[in-house]
Short mmCIF file of C-alpha atoms in Angstrom, two decimals:
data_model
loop_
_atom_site.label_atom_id
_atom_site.label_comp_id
_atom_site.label_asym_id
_atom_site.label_seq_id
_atom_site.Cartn_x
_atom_site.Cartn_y
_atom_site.Cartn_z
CA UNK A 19 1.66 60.71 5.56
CA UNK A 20 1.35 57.64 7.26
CA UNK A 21 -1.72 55.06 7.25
CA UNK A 22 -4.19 54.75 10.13
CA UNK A 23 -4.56 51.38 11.72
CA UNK A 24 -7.72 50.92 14.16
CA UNK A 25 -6.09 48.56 16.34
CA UNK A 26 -8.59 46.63 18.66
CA UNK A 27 -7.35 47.06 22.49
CA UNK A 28 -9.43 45.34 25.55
CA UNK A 29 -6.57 46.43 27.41
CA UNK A 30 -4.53 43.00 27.99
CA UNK A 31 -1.23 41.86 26.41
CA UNK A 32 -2.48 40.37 22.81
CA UNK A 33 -3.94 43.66 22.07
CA UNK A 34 -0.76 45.75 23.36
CA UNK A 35 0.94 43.68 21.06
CA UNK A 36 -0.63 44.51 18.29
CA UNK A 37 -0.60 48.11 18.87
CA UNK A 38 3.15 47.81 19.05
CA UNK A 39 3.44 45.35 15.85
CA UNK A 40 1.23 47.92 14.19
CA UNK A 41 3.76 50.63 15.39
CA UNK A 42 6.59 48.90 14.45
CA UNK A 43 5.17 48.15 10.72
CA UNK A 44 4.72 52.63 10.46
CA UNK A 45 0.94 52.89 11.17
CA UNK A 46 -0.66 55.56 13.05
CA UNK A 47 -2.74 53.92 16.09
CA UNK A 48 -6.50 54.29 16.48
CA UNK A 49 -7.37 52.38 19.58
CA UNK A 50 -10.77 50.86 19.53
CA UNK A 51 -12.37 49.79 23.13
CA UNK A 52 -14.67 48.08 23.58
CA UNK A 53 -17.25 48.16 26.84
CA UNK A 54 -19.45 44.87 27.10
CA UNK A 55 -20.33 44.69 30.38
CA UNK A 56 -17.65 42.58 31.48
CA UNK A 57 -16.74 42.60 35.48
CA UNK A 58 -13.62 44.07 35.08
CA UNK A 59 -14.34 46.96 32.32
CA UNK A 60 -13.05 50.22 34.55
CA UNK A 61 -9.61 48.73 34.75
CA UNK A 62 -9.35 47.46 31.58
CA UNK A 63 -10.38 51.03 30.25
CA UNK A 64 -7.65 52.61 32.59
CA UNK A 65 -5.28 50.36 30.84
CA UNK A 66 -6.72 50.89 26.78
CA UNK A 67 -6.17 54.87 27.97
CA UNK A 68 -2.48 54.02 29.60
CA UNK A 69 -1.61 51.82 25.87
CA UNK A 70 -3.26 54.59 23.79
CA UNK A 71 -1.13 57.39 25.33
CA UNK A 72 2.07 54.89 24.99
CA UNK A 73 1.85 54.59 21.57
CA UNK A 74 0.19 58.35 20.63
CA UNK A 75 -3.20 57.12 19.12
CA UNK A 76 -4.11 59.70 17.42
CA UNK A 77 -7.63 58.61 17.99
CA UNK A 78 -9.40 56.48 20.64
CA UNK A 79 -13.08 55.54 20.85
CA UNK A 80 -15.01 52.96 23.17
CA UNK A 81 -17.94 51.97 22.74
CA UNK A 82 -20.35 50.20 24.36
CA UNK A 83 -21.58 47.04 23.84
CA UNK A 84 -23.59 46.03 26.40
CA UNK A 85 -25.83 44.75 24.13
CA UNK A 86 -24.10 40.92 24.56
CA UNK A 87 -25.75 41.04 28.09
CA UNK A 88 -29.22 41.61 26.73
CA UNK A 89 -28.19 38.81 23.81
CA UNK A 90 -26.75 36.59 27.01
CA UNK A 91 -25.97 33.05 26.16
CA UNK A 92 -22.02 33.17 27.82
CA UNK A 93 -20.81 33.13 31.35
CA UNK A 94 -18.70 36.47 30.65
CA UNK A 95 -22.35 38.39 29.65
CA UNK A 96 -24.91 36.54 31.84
CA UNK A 97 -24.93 36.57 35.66
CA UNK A 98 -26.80 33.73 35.80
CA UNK A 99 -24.45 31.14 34.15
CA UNK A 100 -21.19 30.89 36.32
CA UNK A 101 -17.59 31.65 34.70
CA UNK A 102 -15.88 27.95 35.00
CA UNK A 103 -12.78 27.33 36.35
CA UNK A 104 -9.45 27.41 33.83
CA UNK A 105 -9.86 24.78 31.61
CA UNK A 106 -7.01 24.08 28.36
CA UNK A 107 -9.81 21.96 26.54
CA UNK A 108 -10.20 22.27 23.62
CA UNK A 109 -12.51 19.96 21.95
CA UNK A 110 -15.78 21.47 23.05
CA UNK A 111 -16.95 25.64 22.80
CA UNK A 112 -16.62 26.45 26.25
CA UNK A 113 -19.44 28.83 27.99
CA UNK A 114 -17.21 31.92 27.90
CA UNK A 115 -17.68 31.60 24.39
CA UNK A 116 -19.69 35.16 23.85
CA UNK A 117 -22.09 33.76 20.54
CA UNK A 118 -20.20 35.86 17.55
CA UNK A 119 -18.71 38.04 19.19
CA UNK A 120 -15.78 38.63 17.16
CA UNK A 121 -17.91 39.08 13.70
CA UNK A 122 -19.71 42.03 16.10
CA UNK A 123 -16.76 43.64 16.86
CA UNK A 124 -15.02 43.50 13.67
CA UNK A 125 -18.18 45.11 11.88
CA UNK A 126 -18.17 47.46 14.71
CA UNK A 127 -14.25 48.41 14.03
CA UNK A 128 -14.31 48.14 10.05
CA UNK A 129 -17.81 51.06 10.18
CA UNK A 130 -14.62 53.14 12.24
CA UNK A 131 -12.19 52.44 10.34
CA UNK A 132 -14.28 53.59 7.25
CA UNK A 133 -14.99 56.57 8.52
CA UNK A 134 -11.91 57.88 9.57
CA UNK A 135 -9.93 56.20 6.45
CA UNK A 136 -8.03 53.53 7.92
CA UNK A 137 -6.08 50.99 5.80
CA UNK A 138 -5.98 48.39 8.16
CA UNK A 139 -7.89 46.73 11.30
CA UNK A 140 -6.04 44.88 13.85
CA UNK A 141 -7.02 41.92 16.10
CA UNK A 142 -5.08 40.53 18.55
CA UNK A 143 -6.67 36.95 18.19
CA UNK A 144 -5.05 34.18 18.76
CA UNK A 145 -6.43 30.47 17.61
CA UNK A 146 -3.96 28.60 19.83
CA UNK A 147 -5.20 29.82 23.52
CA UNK A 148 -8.82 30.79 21.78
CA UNK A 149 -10.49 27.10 23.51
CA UNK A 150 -12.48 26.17 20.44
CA UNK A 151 -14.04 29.57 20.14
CA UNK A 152 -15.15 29.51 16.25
CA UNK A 153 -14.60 32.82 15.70
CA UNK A 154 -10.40 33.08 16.67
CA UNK A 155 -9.87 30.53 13.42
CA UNK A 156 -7.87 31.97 10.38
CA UNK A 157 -10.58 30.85 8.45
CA UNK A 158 -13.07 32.73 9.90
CA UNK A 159 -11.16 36.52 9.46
CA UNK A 160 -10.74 35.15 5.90
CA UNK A 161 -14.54 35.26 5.51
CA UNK A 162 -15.22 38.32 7.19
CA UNK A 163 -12.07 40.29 4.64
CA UNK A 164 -14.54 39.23 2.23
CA UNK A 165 -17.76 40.94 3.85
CA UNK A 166 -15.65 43.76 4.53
CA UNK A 167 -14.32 43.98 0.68
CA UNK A 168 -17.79 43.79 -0.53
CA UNK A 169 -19.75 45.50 2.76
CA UNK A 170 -17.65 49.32 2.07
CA UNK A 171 -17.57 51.82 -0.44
CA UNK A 172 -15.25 51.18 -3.64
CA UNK A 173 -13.39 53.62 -2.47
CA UNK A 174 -12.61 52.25 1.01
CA UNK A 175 -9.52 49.81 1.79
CA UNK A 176 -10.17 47.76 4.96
CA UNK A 177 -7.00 44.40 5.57
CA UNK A 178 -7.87 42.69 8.59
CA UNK A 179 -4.44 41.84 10.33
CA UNK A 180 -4.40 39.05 12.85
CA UNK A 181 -0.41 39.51 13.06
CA UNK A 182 -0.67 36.82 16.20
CA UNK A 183 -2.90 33.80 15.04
CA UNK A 184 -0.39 31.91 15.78
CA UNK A 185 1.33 32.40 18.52
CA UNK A 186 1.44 30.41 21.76
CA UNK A 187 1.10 33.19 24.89
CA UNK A 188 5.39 32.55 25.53
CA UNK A 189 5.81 33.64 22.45
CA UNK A 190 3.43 36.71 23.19
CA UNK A 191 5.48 37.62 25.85
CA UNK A 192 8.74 36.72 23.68
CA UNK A 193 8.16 39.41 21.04
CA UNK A 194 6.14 42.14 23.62
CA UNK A 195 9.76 41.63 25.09
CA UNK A 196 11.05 42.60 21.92
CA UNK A 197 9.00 45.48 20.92
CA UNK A 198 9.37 47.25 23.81
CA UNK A 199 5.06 46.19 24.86
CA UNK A 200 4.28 48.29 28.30
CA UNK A 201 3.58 44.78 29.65
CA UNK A 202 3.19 46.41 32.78
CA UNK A 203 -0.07 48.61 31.36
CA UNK A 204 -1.76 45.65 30.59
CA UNK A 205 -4.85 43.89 32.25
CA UNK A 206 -5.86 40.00 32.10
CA UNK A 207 -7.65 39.11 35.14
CA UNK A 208 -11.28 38.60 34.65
CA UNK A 209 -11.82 38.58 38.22
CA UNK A 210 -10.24 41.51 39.93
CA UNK A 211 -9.32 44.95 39.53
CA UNK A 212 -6.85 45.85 42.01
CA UNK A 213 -4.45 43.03 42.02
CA UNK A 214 -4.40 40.06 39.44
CA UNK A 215 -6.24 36.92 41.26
CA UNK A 216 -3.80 34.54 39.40
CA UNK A 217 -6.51 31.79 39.26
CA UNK A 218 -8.42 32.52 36.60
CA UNK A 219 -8.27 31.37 32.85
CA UNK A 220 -6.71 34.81 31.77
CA UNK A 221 -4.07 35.02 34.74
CA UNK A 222 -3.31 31.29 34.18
CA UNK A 223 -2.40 31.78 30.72
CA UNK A 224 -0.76 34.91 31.14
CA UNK A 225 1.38 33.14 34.26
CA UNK A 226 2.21 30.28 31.69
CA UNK A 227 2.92 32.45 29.05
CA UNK A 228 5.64 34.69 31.36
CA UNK A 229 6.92 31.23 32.80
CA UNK A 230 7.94 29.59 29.59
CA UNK A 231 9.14 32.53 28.31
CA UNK A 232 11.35 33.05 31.38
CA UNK A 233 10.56 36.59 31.82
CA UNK A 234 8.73 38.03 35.12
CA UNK A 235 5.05 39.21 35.13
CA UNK A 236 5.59 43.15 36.29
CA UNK A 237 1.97 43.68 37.75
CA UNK A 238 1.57 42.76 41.06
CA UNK A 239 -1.16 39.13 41.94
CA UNK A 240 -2.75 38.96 45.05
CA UNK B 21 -42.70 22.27 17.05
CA UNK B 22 -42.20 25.21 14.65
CA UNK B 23 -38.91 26.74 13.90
CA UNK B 24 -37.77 30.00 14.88
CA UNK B 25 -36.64 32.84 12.63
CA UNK B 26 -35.15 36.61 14.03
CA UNK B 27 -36.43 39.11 12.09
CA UNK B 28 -35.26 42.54 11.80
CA UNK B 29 -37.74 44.80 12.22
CA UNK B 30 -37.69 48.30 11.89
CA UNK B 31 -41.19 48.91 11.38
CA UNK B 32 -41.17 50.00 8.03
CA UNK B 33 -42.81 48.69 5.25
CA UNK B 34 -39.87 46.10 4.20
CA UNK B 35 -39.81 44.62 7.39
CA UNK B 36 -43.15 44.09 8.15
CA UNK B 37 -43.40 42.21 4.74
CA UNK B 38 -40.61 40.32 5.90
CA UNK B 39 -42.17 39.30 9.37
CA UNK B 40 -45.00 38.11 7.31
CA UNK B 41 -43.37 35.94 4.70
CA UNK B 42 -41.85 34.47 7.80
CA UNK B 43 -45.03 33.82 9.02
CA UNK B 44 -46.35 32.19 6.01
CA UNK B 45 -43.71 30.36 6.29
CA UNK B 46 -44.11 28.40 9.15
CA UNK B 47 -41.67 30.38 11.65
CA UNK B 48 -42.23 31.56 14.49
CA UNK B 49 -41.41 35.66 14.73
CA UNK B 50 -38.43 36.77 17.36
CA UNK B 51 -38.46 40.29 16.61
CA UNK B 52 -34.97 42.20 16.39
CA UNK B 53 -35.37 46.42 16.54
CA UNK B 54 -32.22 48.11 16.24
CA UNK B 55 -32.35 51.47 18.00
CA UNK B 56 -28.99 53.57 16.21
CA UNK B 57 -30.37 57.25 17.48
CA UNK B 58 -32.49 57.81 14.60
CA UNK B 59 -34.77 61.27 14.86
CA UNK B 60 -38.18 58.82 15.22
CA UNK B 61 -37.13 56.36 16.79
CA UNK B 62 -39.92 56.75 19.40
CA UNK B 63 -42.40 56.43 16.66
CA UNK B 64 -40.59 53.61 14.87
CA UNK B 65 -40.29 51.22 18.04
CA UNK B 66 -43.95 51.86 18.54
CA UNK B 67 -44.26 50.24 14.93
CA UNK B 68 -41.79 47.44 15.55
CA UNK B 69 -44.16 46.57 19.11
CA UNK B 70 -47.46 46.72 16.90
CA UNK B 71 -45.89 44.45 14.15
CA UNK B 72 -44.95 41.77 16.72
CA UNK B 73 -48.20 41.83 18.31
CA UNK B 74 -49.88 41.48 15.61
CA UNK B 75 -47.30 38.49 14.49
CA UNK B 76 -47.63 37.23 18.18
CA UNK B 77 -43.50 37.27 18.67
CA UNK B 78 -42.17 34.63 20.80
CA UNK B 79 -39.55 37.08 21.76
CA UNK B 80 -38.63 40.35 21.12
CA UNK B 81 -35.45 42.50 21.71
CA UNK B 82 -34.28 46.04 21.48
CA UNK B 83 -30.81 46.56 21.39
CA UNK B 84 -29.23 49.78 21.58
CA UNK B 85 -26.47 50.72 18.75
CA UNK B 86 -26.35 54.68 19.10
CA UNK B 87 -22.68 53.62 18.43
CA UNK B 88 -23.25 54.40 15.24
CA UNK B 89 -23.70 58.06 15.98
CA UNK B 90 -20.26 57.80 17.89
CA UNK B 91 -18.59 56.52 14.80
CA UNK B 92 -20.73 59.11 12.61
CA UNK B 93 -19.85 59.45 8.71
CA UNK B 94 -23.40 59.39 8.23
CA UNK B 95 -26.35 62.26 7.43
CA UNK B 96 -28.74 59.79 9.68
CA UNK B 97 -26.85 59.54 12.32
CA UNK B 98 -24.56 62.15 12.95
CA UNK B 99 -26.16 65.82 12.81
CA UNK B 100 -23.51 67.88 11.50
CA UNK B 101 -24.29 66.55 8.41
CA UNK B 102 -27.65 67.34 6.68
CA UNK B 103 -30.15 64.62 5.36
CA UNK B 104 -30.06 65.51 0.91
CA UNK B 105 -33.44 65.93 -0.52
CA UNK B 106 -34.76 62.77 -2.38
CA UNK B 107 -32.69 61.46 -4.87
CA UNK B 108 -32.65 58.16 -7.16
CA UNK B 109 -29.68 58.47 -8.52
CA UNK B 110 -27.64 55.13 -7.80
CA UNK B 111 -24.37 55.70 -9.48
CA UNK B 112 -22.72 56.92 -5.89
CA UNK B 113 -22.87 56.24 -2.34
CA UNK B 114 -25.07 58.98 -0.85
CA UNK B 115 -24.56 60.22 2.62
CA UNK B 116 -27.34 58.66 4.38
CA UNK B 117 -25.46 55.32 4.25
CA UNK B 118 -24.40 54.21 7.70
CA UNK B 119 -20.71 52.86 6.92
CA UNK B 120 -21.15 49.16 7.27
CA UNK B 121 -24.46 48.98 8.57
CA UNK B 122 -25.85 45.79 7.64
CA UNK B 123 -22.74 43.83 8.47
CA UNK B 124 -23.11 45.42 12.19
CA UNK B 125 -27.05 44.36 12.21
CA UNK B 126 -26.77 41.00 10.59
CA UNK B 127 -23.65 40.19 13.16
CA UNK B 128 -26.06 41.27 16.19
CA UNK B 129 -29.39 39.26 14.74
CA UNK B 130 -26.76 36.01 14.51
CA UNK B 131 -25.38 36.38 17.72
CA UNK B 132 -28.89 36.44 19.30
CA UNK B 133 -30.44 33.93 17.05
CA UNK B 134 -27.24 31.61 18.08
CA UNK B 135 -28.68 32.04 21.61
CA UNK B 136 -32.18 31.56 20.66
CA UNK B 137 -31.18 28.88 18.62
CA UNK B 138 -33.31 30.23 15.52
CA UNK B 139 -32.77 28.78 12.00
CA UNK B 140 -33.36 31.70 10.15
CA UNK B 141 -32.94 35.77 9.86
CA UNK B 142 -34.62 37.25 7.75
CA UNK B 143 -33.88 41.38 6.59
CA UNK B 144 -35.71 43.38 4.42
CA UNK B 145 -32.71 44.92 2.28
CA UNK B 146 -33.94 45.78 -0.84
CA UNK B 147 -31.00 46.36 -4.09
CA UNK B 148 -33.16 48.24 -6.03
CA UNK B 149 -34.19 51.45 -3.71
CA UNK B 150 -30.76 51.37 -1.55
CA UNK B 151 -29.48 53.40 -3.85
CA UNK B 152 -25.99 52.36 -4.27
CA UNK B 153 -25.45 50.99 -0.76
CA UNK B 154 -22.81 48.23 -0.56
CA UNK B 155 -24.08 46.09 2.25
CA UNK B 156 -27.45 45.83 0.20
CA UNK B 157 -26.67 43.48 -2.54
CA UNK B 158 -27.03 39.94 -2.78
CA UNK B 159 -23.16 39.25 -3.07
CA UNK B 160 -22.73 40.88 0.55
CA UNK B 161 -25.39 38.62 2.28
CA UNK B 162 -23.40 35.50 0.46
CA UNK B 163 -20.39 36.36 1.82
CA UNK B 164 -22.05 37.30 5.30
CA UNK B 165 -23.60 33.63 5.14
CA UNK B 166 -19.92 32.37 5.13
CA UNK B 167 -18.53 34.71 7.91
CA UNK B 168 -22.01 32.93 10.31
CA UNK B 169 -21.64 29.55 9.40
CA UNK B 170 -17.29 29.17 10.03
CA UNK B 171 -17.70 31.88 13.26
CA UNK B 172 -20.64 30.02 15.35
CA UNK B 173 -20.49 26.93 16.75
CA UNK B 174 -20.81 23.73 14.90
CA UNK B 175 -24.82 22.79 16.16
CA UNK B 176 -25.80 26.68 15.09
CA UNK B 177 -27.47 26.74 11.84
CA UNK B 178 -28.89 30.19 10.51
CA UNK B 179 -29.80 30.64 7.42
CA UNK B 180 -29.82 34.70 6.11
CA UNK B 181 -33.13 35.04 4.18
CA UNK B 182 -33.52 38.24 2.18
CA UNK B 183 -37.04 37.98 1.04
CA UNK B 184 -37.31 41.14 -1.05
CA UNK B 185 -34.18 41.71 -2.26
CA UNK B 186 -35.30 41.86 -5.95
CA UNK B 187 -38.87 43.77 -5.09
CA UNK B 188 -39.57 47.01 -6.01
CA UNK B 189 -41.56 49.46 -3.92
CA UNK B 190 -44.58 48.45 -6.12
CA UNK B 191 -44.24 45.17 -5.24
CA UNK B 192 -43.58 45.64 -1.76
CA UNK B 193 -46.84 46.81 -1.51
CA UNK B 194 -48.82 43.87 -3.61
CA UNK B 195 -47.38 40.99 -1.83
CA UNK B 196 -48.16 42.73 1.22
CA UNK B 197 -51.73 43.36 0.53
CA UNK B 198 -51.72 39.83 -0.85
CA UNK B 199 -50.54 38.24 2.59
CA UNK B 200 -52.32 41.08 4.76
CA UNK B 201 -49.40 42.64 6.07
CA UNK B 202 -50.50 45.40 8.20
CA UNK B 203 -49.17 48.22 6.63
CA UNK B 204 -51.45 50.61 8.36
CA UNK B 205 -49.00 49.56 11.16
CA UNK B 206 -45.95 50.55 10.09
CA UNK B 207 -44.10 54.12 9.76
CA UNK B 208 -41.26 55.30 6.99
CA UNK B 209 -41.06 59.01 7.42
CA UNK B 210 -37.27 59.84 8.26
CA UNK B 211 -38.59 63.49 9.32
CA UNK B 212 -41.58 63.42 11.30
CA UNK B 213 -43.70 60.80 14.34
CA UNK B 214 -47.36 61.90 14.24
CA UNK B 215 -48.36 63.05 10.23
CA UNK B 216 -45.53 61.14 7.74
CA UNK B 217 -43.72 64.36 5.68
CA UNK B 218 -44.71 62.79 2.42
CA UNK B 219 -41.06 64.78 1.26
CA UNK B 220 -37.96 62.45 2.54
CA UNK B 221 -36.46 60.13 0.69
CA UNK B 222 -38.20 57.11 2.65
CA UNK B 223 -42.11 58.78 2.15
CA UNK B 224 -41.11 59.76 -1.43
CA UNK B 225 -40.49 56.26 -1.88
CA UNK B 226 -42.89 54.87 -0.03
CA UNK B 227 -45.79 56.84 -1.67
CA UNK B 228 -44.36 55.61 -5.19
CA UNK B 229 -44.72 52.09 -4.19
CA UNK B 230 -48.31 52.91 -3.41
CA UNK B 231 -49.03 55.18 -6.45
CA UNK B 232 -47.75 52.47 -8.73
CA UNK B 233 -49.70 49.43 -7.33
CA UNK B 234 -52.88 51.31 -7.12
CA UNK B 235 -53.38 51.12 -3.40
CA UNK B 236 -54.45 53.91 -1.22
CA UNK B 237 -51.15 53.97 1.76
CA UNK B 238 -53.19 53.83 5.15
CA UNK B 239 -51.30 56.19 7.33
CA UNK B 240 -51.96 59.78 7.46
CA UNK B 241 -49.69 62.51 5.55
CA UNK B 242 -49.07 66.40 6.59
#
């Protein structure tokens, strides 16, 4: 029989990656999605449902998390503190920065994946394109293994896999390329859900990442 | 100007001792109640208001995480399963434990006392009467000290504080008397919101703690 993977999917190309690295490596997908209140959740629920049904999860679940609006503190939660313009600094945490958020939703996927007995939890973070978020480093998922290794039951066998830390968002594009990634069921923009706006920090690094890569973005920017 | 500290507050007996400690202290009290879709809730938020007026809370929130029911695997939160009789038997995981609980509540107190910019959070988790749950020992909250200070940012400093850890029920009860915690205030019963049912595990060991440190437990019984 083969193991269960909860594989975290907002819906955009580093977590359609993973689901098809996790794929490729024999797992059986659960697709974890997660709803914080963020402008553009209905399409990037449309496209979590379009990934799960590529790759046959055999379980999906999202769940909401609006709770990061009440906590507030980032420009993606809050209303009241305006989502800056696309910035590749990376020397200061910039206010997108939702406080923790990762830790959240990895406690949030390793309760799942003890429940329904799955041997490994997928992130699609990536420290390279992460603008000094804390929580995208290596050595942060390190830590949290360890919570999760002592947090669970004996019995229960939880490896966090961050199988893209490291890549740059060409080479995202590189290998979706080469595992067959429904690139075109994916979702970036922050700002729109119709057609990509192209302008803001998730369509510019999606744009750079097709550009260097030489491949062509197949969803369609306003 | 005094420091802040989020503490979780159910408005059981544990955490009201906390919120006092906290007090004596020096901190000021944010209050943190966790709603997960317990049966009395109603009764136990009442408690959690009550216990932050009477600590005069500079802040209070309520967050929402009936995920927990979604994800199920528990007897408390998921109803298909039934709630076992009393039991102090420690040498397995019993069904009432919510798979990963603490790591889920711990990562929601940081993330809000990151915004809040609090210094400390302080939960009531108590090794002895958690009867074999993994997120209650002292070894988790070390590693979950790790996992806050490399995933917020590099001004954040919390500091976990689990006051009680080593207390027993019986001694819950003296330092509370001792620092006039008002334990008239709070509510344990798992089964009931007017009269406690003096039968579930929670009353069972609630009246224990009582019985053994020869004071007479305020609230009213069935």
């Amino acid at each position: 029989m083969k193991q269960k993977a909860v594989v975290l999917m907002s819906g955009g190309m580093d977590s359609a990656l993973c689901a098809g690295i996790a794929a490729e490596q024999g797992y059986e997908i659960a697709g974890l999605h997660l709803n914080y209140g963020q402008l553009t959740e209905a399409r990037e629920l449309q496209a979590f449902n379009q990934l799960c049904d590529y790759y046959n999860a055999i379980d999906r679940l999202v769940v909401d998390v609006k709770y990061f609006s009440q906590i507030g503190g980032s420009s993606l939660t809050d209303n009241s503190i305006p989502v800056p313009p696309a910035s590749f600094d990376k020397s200061n945490v910039p206010n997108t920065y939702v406080p923790f958020r990762n830790a959240n939703i990895l406690c949030i996927a390793a309760s799942w994946a003890e429940v329904i007995e799955a041997g490994a939890l997928f992130i699609g973070a990536v420290e390279d394109d992460s603008s000094g978020y804390p929580d995208c480093r290596a050595s942060f998922f390190e830590a949290m293994q360890q919570v999760i290794n002592l947090g669970t039951k004996p019995s229960t066998n939880i490896k966090i896999v961050t199988p893209i830390i490291n890549f740059s968002k060409m080479q995202i594009v590189q290998k979706s390329m080469e595992l067959n990634v429904p690139l075109q069921l994916t979702w970036s923009c922050y700002k729109n859900e119709d057609k990509a706006c192209g302008e803001c920090e998730s369509c510019k690094l999606r744009l750079k990442g097709f550009s260097l890569s030489g491949y062509r973005d197949p969803i369609e920017y306003v």
